[in-house]
Short mmCIF file of C-alpha atoms in Angstrom, two decimals:
data_model
loop_
_atom_site.label_atom_id
_atom_site.label_comp_id
_atom_site.label_asym_id
_atom_site.label_seq_id
_atom_site.Cartn_x
_atom_site.Cartn_y
_atom_site.Cartn_z
CA UNK Q 1 -26.89 -21.22 6.91
CA UNK Q 2 -25.19 -21.97 3.58
CA UNK Q 3 -27.61 -19.65 1.77
CA UNK Q 4 -27.03 -16.86 4.30
CA UNK Q 5 -23.23 -17.20 3.94
CA UNK Q 6 -23.58 -17.06 0.15
CA UNK Q 7 -25.65 -13.88 0.30
CA UNK Q 8 -23.16 -12.21 2.65
CA UNK Q 9 -20.23 -13.24 0.46
CA UNK Q 10 -21.91 -11.87 -2.68
CA UNK Q 11 -22.63 -8.57 -0.98
CA UNK Q 12 -18.95 -7.98 -0.19
CA UNK Q 13 -17.35 -5.45 -2.51
CA UNK Q 14 -13.90 -4.04 -3.09
CA UNK Q 15 -12.59 -0.99 -4.91
CA UNK Q 16 -9.18 -0.15 -6.37
CA UNK Q 17 -7.54 2.59 -8.44
CA UNK Q 18 -5.65 1.39 -11.52
CA UNK Q 19 -3.00 2.99 -13.73
CA UNK Q 20 -2.11 5.95 -11.52
CA UNK Q 21 1.31 6.95 -10.17
CA UNK Q 22 0.35 5.74 -6.68
CA UNK Q 23 -2.40 3.74 -4.98
CA UNK Q 24 -4.53 6.85 -4.31
CA UNK Q 25 -4.99 7.90 -7.95
CA UNK Q 26 -6.28 6.11 -11.02
CA UNK Q 27 -9.20 4.57 -12.88
CA UNK Q 28 -11.87 3.26 -10.49
CA UNK Q 29 -12.57 -0.48 -10.56
CA UNK Q 30 -14.97 -2.39 -8.33
CA UNK Q 31 -15.34 -6.09 -7.60
CA UNK Q 32 -18.81 -7.58 -7.81
CA UNK Q 33 -19.48 -11.28 -7.36
CA UNK Q 34 -15.85 -12.17 -7.95
CA UNK Q 35 -15.32 -10.04 -11.08
CA UNK Q 36 -13.51 -6.71 -11.44
CA UNK Q 37 -14.95 -4.02 -13.68
CA UNK Q 38 -15.06 -0.28 -14.23
CA UNK Q 39 -17.47 2.45 -13.14
CA UNK Q 40 -19.30 4.67 -15.62
CA UNK Q 41 -18.69 8.38 -15.05
CA UNK Q 42 -22.33 9.43 -15.63
CA UNK Q 43 -23.05 11.70 -12.66
CA UNK Q 44 -19.63 11.01 -11.14
CA UNK Q 45 -18.56 13.86 -8.85
CA UNK Q 46 -16.24 14.82 -5.99
CA UNK Q 47 -18.55 13.30 -3.33
CA UNK Q 48 -18.26 9.92 -5.03
CA UNK Q 49 -14.48 10.33 -5.11
CA UNK Q 50 -14.49 11.20 -1.39
CA UNK Q 51 -16.06 7.82 -0.60
CA UNK Q 52 -13.49 5.97 -2.73
CA UNK Q 53 -10.68 7.84 -0.96
CA UNK Q 54 -12.11 6.91 2.44
CA UNK Q 55 -12.60 3.25 1.50
CA UNK Q 56 -8.96 3.00 0.35
CA UNK Q 57 -7.57 4.77 3.41
CA UNK Q 58 -6.30 7.66 1.31
CA UNK Q 59 -6.47 11.37 2.07
CA UNK Q 60 -8.90 14.04 0.88
CA UNK Q 61 -10.59 13.91 -2.53
CA UNK Q 62 -8.74 16.19 -4.96
CA UNK Q 63 -10.34 15.62 -8.34
CA UNK Q 64 -12.44 13.61 -10.81
CA UNK Q 65 -10.14 12.98 -13.80
CA UNK Q 66 -11.17 10.83 -16.74
CA UNK Q 67 -10.32 7.14 -16.39
CA UNK Q 68 -9.44 7.14 -20.09
CA UNK Q 69 -6.18 8.96 -19.22
CA UNK Q 70 -4.64 6.09 -17.25
CA UNK Q 71 -2.43 3.39 -18.74
CA UNK Q 72 -2.71 0.51 -19.32
CA UNK Q 73 -6.06 1.09 -20.98
CA UNK Q 74 -9.08 -0.97 -19.95
CA UNK Q 75 -9.24 -4.34 -21.72
CA UNK Q 76 -12.13 -4.53 -24.18
CA UNK Q 77 -13.58 -7.64 -22.56
CA UNK Q 78 -13.67 -6.01 -19.11
CA UNK Q 79 -17.18 -4.92 -18.24
CA UNK Q 80 -18.51 -1.67 -16.83
CA UNK Q 81 -20.25 -2.94 -13.69
CA UNK Q 82 -22.05 0.11 -12.26
CA UNK Q 83 -23.23 3.54 -13.34
CA UNK Q 84 -25.22 6.50 -12.04
CA UNK Q 85 -23.33 6.46 -8.74
CA UNK Q 86 -24.77 8.99 -6.32
CA UNK Q 87 -22.99 9.29 -2.94
CA UNK Q 88 -23.78 11.79 -0.22
CA UNK Q 89 -20.11 11.67 0.79
CA UNK Q 90 -20.42 9.98 4.19
CA UNK Q 91 -20.66 6.34 3.09
CA UNK Q 92 -17.88 3.94 4.11
CA UNK Q 93 -17.77 2.10 0.78
CA UNK Q 94 -18.66 2.96 -2.81
CA UNK Q 95 -21.22 0.16 -3.06
CA UNK Q 96 -23.16 1.70 -0.17
CA UNK Q 97 -23.92 4.66 -2.45
CA UNK Q 98 -26.96 4.68 -4.69
CA UNK Q 99 -26.01 3.16 -8.03
CA UNK Q 100 -27.34 1.07 -10.89
CA UNK Q 101 -25.98 -2.29 -12.00
CA UNK Q 102 -28.12 -2.10 -15.15
CA UNK Q 103 -25.40 -0.53 -17.29
CA UNK Q 104 -26.19 0.73 -20.79
CA UNK Q 105 -24.65 3.10 -23.35
CA UNK Q 106 -21.38 3.58 -21.45
CA UNK Q 107 -18.09 2.73 -23.15
CA UNK Q 108 -14.64 2.65 -21.57
CA UNK Q 109 -14.00 6.20 -22.77
CA UNK Q 110 -16.41 7.12 -19.95
CA UNK Q 111 -14.64 5.20 -17.17
CA UNK Q 112 -14.63 7.08 -13.86
CA UNK Q 113 -11.39 7.91 -12.04
CA UNK Q 114 -10.40 9.36 -8.68
CA UNK Q 115 -7.62 11.57 -7.40
CA UNK Q 116 -6.99 11.43 -3.65
CA UNK Q 117 -4.24 12.86 -1.49
CA UNK Q 118 -1.61 10.42 -0.25
CA UNK Q 119 -1.92 10.21 3.53
CA UNK Q 120 1.24 11.22 5.34
CA UNK Q 121 2.54 8.01 6.88
CA UNK Q 122 6.33 8.28 6.53
CA UNK Q 123 8.80 11.15 6.80
CA UNK Q 124 12.53 11.88 7.08
CA UNK Q 125 13.20 14.01 10.16
CA UNK Q 126 16.22 15.86 11.49
CA UNK Q 127 18.00 16.33 8.15
CA UNK Q 128 18.47 19.21 5.74
CA UNK Q 129 15.28 19.30 3.66
CA UNK Q 130 12.50 16.74 3.44
CA UNK Q 131 14.55 14.16 1.50
CA UNK Q 132 17.22 13.48 4.15
CA UNK Q 133 16.81 12.35 7.72
CA UNK Q 134 15.76 9.82 10.31
CA UNK Q 135 13.03 7.46 9.10
CA UNK Q 136 9.78 7.94 11.00
CA UNK Q 137 6.38 6.32 10.45
CA UNK Q 138 2.95 7.30 11.69
CA UNK Q 139 0.83 4.71 13.51
CA UNK Q 140 -2.26 5.22 15.65
CA UNK Q 141 -1.86 8.95 15.14
CA UNK Q 142 1.68 9.07 16.57
CA UNK Q 143 5.08 9.37 14.90
CA UNK Q 144 7.83 6.91 15.82
CA UNK Q 145 11.15 5.68 14.49
CA UNK Q 146 12.24 2.58 12.57
CA UNK Q 147 14.90 0.20 13.91
CA UNK Q 148 17.75 -0.70 11.57
CA UNK Q 149 17.34 -4.46 12.10
CA UNK Q 150 16.79 -5.94 8.63
CA UNK Q 151 16.94 -2.54 6.92
CA UNK Q 152 18.60 -2.28 3.49
CA UNK Q 153 18.85 -0.08 0.40
CA UNK Q 154 15.66 -1.59 -1.09
CA UNK Q 155 13.69 -0.22 1.86
CA UNK Q 156 15.37 3.16 1.42
CA UNK Q 157 14.28 3.16 -2.25
CA UNK Q 158 10.67 2.65 -1.19
CA UNK Q 159 10.84 5.55 1.27
CA UNK Q 160 12.39 7.91 -1.29
CA UNK Q 161 9.79 7.03 -3.91
CA UNK Q 162 6.91 7.31 -1.43
CA UNK Q 163 8.05 10.81 -0.46
CA UNK Q 164 8.38 11.95 -4.07
CA UNK Q 165 12.13 12.40 -3.71
CA UNK Q 166 14.85 11.24 -6.09
CA UNK Q 167 16.83 8.03 -5.89
CA UNK Q 168 18.10 6.63 -2.60
CA UNK Q 169 21.80 7.47 -2.28
CA UNK Q 170 22.58 6.61 1.35
CA UNK Q 171 21.18 4.56 4.20
CA UNK Q 172 22.86 4.41 7.60
CA UNK Q 173 22.02 1.73 10.14
CA UNK Q 174 22.51 4.08 13.07
CA UNK Q 175 21.98 7.67 14.13
CA UNK Q 176 24.39 9.75 16.22
CA UNK Q 177 23.12 11.33 19.44
CA UNK Q 178 22.25 14.58 17.70
CA UNK Q 179 19.95 12.85 15.19
CA UNK Q 180 18.41 10.07 17.31
CA UNK Q 181 14.66 10.08 17.73
CA UNK Q 182 12.49 10.00 20.81
CA UNK Q 183 9.39 8.13 21.86
CA UNK Q 184 8.13 4.90 20.33
CA UNK Q 185 10.17 2.72 17.99
CA UNK Q 186 7.35 1.49 15.79
CA UNK Q 187 8.98 -0.87 13.30
CA UNK Q 188 11.86 -3.32 13.04
CA UNK Q 189 12.89 -6.09 10.64
CA UNK Q 190 11.42 -4.23 7.66
CA UNK Q 191 11.99 -6.33 4.54
CA UNK Q 192 11.27 -4.61 1.21
CA UNK Q 193 11.83 -5.84 -2.33
CA UNK Q 194 12.11 -2.23 -3.54
CA UNK Q 195 8.96 -2.45 -5.68
CA UNK Q 196 6.43 -1.61 -2.96
CA UNK Q 197 4.35 1.57 -3.20
CA UNK Q 198 4.75 2.42 0.48
CA UNK Q 199 6.87 1.30 3.42
CA UNK Q 200 3.74 -0.06 5.09
CA UNK Q 201 3.44 -2.57 2.21
CA UNK Q 202 6.75 -4.18 3.22
CA UNK Q 203 6.74 -7.16 5.63
CA UNK Q 204 7.96 -6.21 9.12
CA UNK Q 205 7.82 -7.16 12.76
CA UNK Q 206 4.74 -6.31 14.81
CA UNK Q 207 4.13 -2.61 15.41
CA UNK Q 208 5.85 -1.46 18.60
CA UNK Q 209 7.19 -4.95 19.42
CA UNK Q 210 11.01 -4.89 19.40
CA UNK Q 211 14.01 -4.62 21.69
CA UNK Q 212 15.73 -1.78 19.81
CA UNK Q 213 17.10 1.49 21.19
CA UNK Q 214 17.22 4.88 19.49
CA UNK Q 215 20.92 4.30 18.79
CA UNK Q 216 19.60 1.92 16.12
CA UNK Q 217 17.31 4.46 14.44
CA UNK Q 218 17.55 4.34 10.64
CA UNK Q 219 18.81 7.28 8.56
CA UNK Q 220 18.11 7.69 4.83
CA UNK Q 221 19.22 10.23 2.25
CA UNK Q 222 17.52 10.60 -1.14
CA UNK Q 223 18.38 12.80 -4.08
CA UNK Q 224 16.29 15.93 -4.37
CA UNK Q 225 13.09 15.51 -6.43
CA UNK Q 226 13.67 15.31 -10.16
CA UNK Q 227 12.65 18.44 -12.02
CA UNK Q 228 13.02 19.88 -15.51
CA UNK Q 229 12.42 23.15 -17.32
CA UNK Q 230 12.68 24.77 -20.73
CA UNK Q 231 14.80 27.94 -20.79
CA UNK Q 232 15.63 30.64 -23.31
CA UNK Q 233 12.21 30.79 -24.94
CA UNK Q 234 9.44 33.38 -24.79
CA UNK Q 235 6.96 30.88 -23.28
CA UNK Q 236 7.37 28.14 -20.67
CA UNK Q 237 6.59 25.38 -23.21
CA UNK Q 238 9.57 26.02 -25.47
CA UNK Q 239 13.29 26.30 -24.92
CA UNK Q 240 16.51 24.49 -24.15
CA UNK Q 241 15.89 21.52 -21.87
CA UNK Q 242 17.48 21.54 -18.41
CA UNK Q 243 17.15 18.97 -15.63
CA UNK Q 244 17.82 19.37 -11.91
CA UNK Q 245 20.27 16.97 -10.30
CA UNK Q 246 21.79 17.33 -6.83
CA UNK Q 247 20.54 20.90 -6.67
CA UNK Q 248 22.24 21.98 -9.92
CA UNK Q 249 20.58 22.64 -13.29
CA UNK Q 250 22.23 21.11 -16.34
CA UNK Q 251 21.48 20.29 -19.97
CA UNK Q 252 20.67 17.09 -21.88
CA UNK Q 253 22.65 15.84 -24.89
CA UNK Q 254 20.66 15.17 -28.08
CA UNK Q 255 22.30 11.79 -28.88
CA UNK Q 256 19.39 9.46 -29.63
CA UNK Q 257 16.83 12.15 -28.84
CA UNK Q 258 13.63 12.16 -30.90
CA UNK Q 259 9.91 12.89 -31.01
CA UNK Q 260 9.04 10.29 -28.35
CA UNK Q 261 11.33 11.98 -25.85
CA UNK Q 262 9.85 15.37 -26.81
CA UNK Q 263 6.36 14.05 -25.98
CA UNK Q 264 7.42 12.86 -22.52
CA UNK Q 265 8.86 16.30 -21.71
CA UNK Q 266 5.74 18.12 -22.99
CA UNK Q 267 3.49 15.83 -20.94
CA UNK Q 268 5.57 16.25 -17.78
CA UNK Q 269 5.47 20.05 -18.08
CA UNK Q 270 1.69 20.07 -18.58
CA UNK Q 271 2.06 21.40 -22.11
CA UNK Q 272 0.28 20.14 -25.21
CA UNK Q 273 1.71 18.28 -28.22
CA UNK Q 274 5.32 18.41 -29.36
CA UNK Q 275 5.64 20.57 -32.45
CA UNK Q 276 8.66 18.63 -33.81
CA UNK Q 277 10.68 21.78 -34.54
CA UNK Q 278 13.24 22.05 -37.34
CA UNK Q 279 16.97 21.94 -36.67
CA UNK Q 280 17.10 25.72 -37.17
CA UNK Q 281 14.34 26.27 -34.62
CA UNK Q 282 16.02 23.98 -32.13
CA UNK Q 283 19.28 25.94 -32.39
CA UNK Q 284 17.60 29.29 -31.85
CA UNK Q 285 17.76 28.93 -28.05
CA UNK Q 286 21.55 28.83 -27.96
CA UNK Q 287 23.92 26.52 -26.08
CA UNK Q 288 23.72 26.01 -22.34
CA UNK Q 289 26.38 26.33 -19.67
CA UNK Q 290 27.33 24.17 -16.74
CA UNK Q 291 27.06 20.38 -16.51
CA UNK Q 292 25.59 18.10 -19.16
CA UNK Q 293 23.63 15.75 -16.94
CA UNK Q 294 22.03 13.25 -19.34
CA UNK Q 295 22.97 11.50 -22.57
CA UNK Q 296 21.54 8.67 -24.71
CA UNK Q 297 18.02 9.15 -23.37
CA UNK Q 298 15.50 6.62 -24.71
CA UNK Q 299 11.78 6.75 -23.82
CA UNK Q 300 8.91 4.43 -24.74
CA UNK Q 301 6.42 7.31 -24.57
CA UNK Q 302 4.44 5.84 -21.64
CA UNK Q 303 6.64 7.40 -18.97
CA UNK Q 304 5.18 10.06 -16.67
CA UNK Q 305 8.61 11.61 -16.12
CA UNK Q 306 11.81 11.90 -18.16
CA UNK Q 307 13.63 10.37 -15.18
CA UNK Q 308 11.84 7.07 -15.88
CA UNK Q 309 13.38 6.85 -19.38
CA UNK Q 310 16.56 4.90 -19.97
CA UNK Q 311 19.74 6.99 -19.96
CA UNK Q 312 23.43 6.87 -19.08
CA UNK Q 313 24.59 7.46 -15.53
CA UNK Q 314 24.17 11.07 -14.46
CA UNK Q 315 27.01 13.23 -15.76
CA UNK Q 316 28.41 10.61 -18.17
CA UNK Q 317 28.40 11.80 -21.81
CA UNK Q 318 30.53 12.44 -24.92
CA UNK Q 319 28.88 15.74 -25.88
CA UNK Q 320 29.39 19.49 -25.81
CA UNK Q 321 26.79 22.22 -25.42
CA UNK Q 322 26.29 22.48 -29.19
CA UNK Q 323 24.33 19.23 -28.79
CA UNK Q 324 21.97 20.47 -26.06
CA UNK Q 325 18.37 19.28 -26.45
CA UNK Q 326 15.68 21.87 -27.14
CA UNK Q 327 11.94 21.15 -27.06
CA UNK Q 328 8.97 23.12 -28.44
CA UNK Q 329 5.48 22.19 -27.27
CA UNK Q 330 2.19 23.89 -27.95
CA UNK Q 331 0.70 25.87 -25.07
CA UNK Q 332 -2.26 24.34 -23.16
#
């Protein structure tokens, strides 16, 4: 019996995606016999990704990026555990696919990665746009509301981030008659720290077990999704930098701005390297008009979005439009 239990335990496997912007994208790592390691990308294809997506409860397979792209990089002492993965696409777990554990000639620059859709499990309904409304979650294939018992701004932050919206700016612990939901009230006593990837990761009461009414439905408002653009140039990868805040485009002051910040902008726009233009080149795009949204921006270079860099509060600055940031990147 002990031997049988040991064999069953050793056959159990797990998979995770590391370094991506959400749990459904990143470098593929598997657990074998109590140790986590990477997967070699020899023969890695979209059918293999489809199995990973299914095992993680994510949506459809969308791509096979290189695992080398995701930070933090793989530690040198971490092993590559499997290679030559060959799935037919219908397996329930990655380790059910044909593969070899006899790994050779495969460095971490060949780590496999997966890109899956994020399954729709939360939405804001009844508001103007997708970033304002009554909080609803999907369970057992049906949408239902969330009771305000225990709800706070940390939970609202999780919802806004999960939906790809901007920062949480308002949460109301009630809905008026015009905005109340119908049907099942799925969740109550949701308790988030604010760091969770999804609302379902937060502790809560049992699904569908509460004594709430729809008068206690939760309402959340997030800022619109952060966006940026380069204007005034002949190509989309060069120009004066503008960012979108509360539906209005505005410029960025160049106080403290440097090459690291340039690189973050180029990466976010899908352009190539920053060309570190001269002062004369930077001024060739002219001054902007309207609000100056950001000042004293400081990036580490690892950010995926300029919004993740440190900066003053939106709209606070000591600049004029002669100090507007311009960025020139090479075209992809």
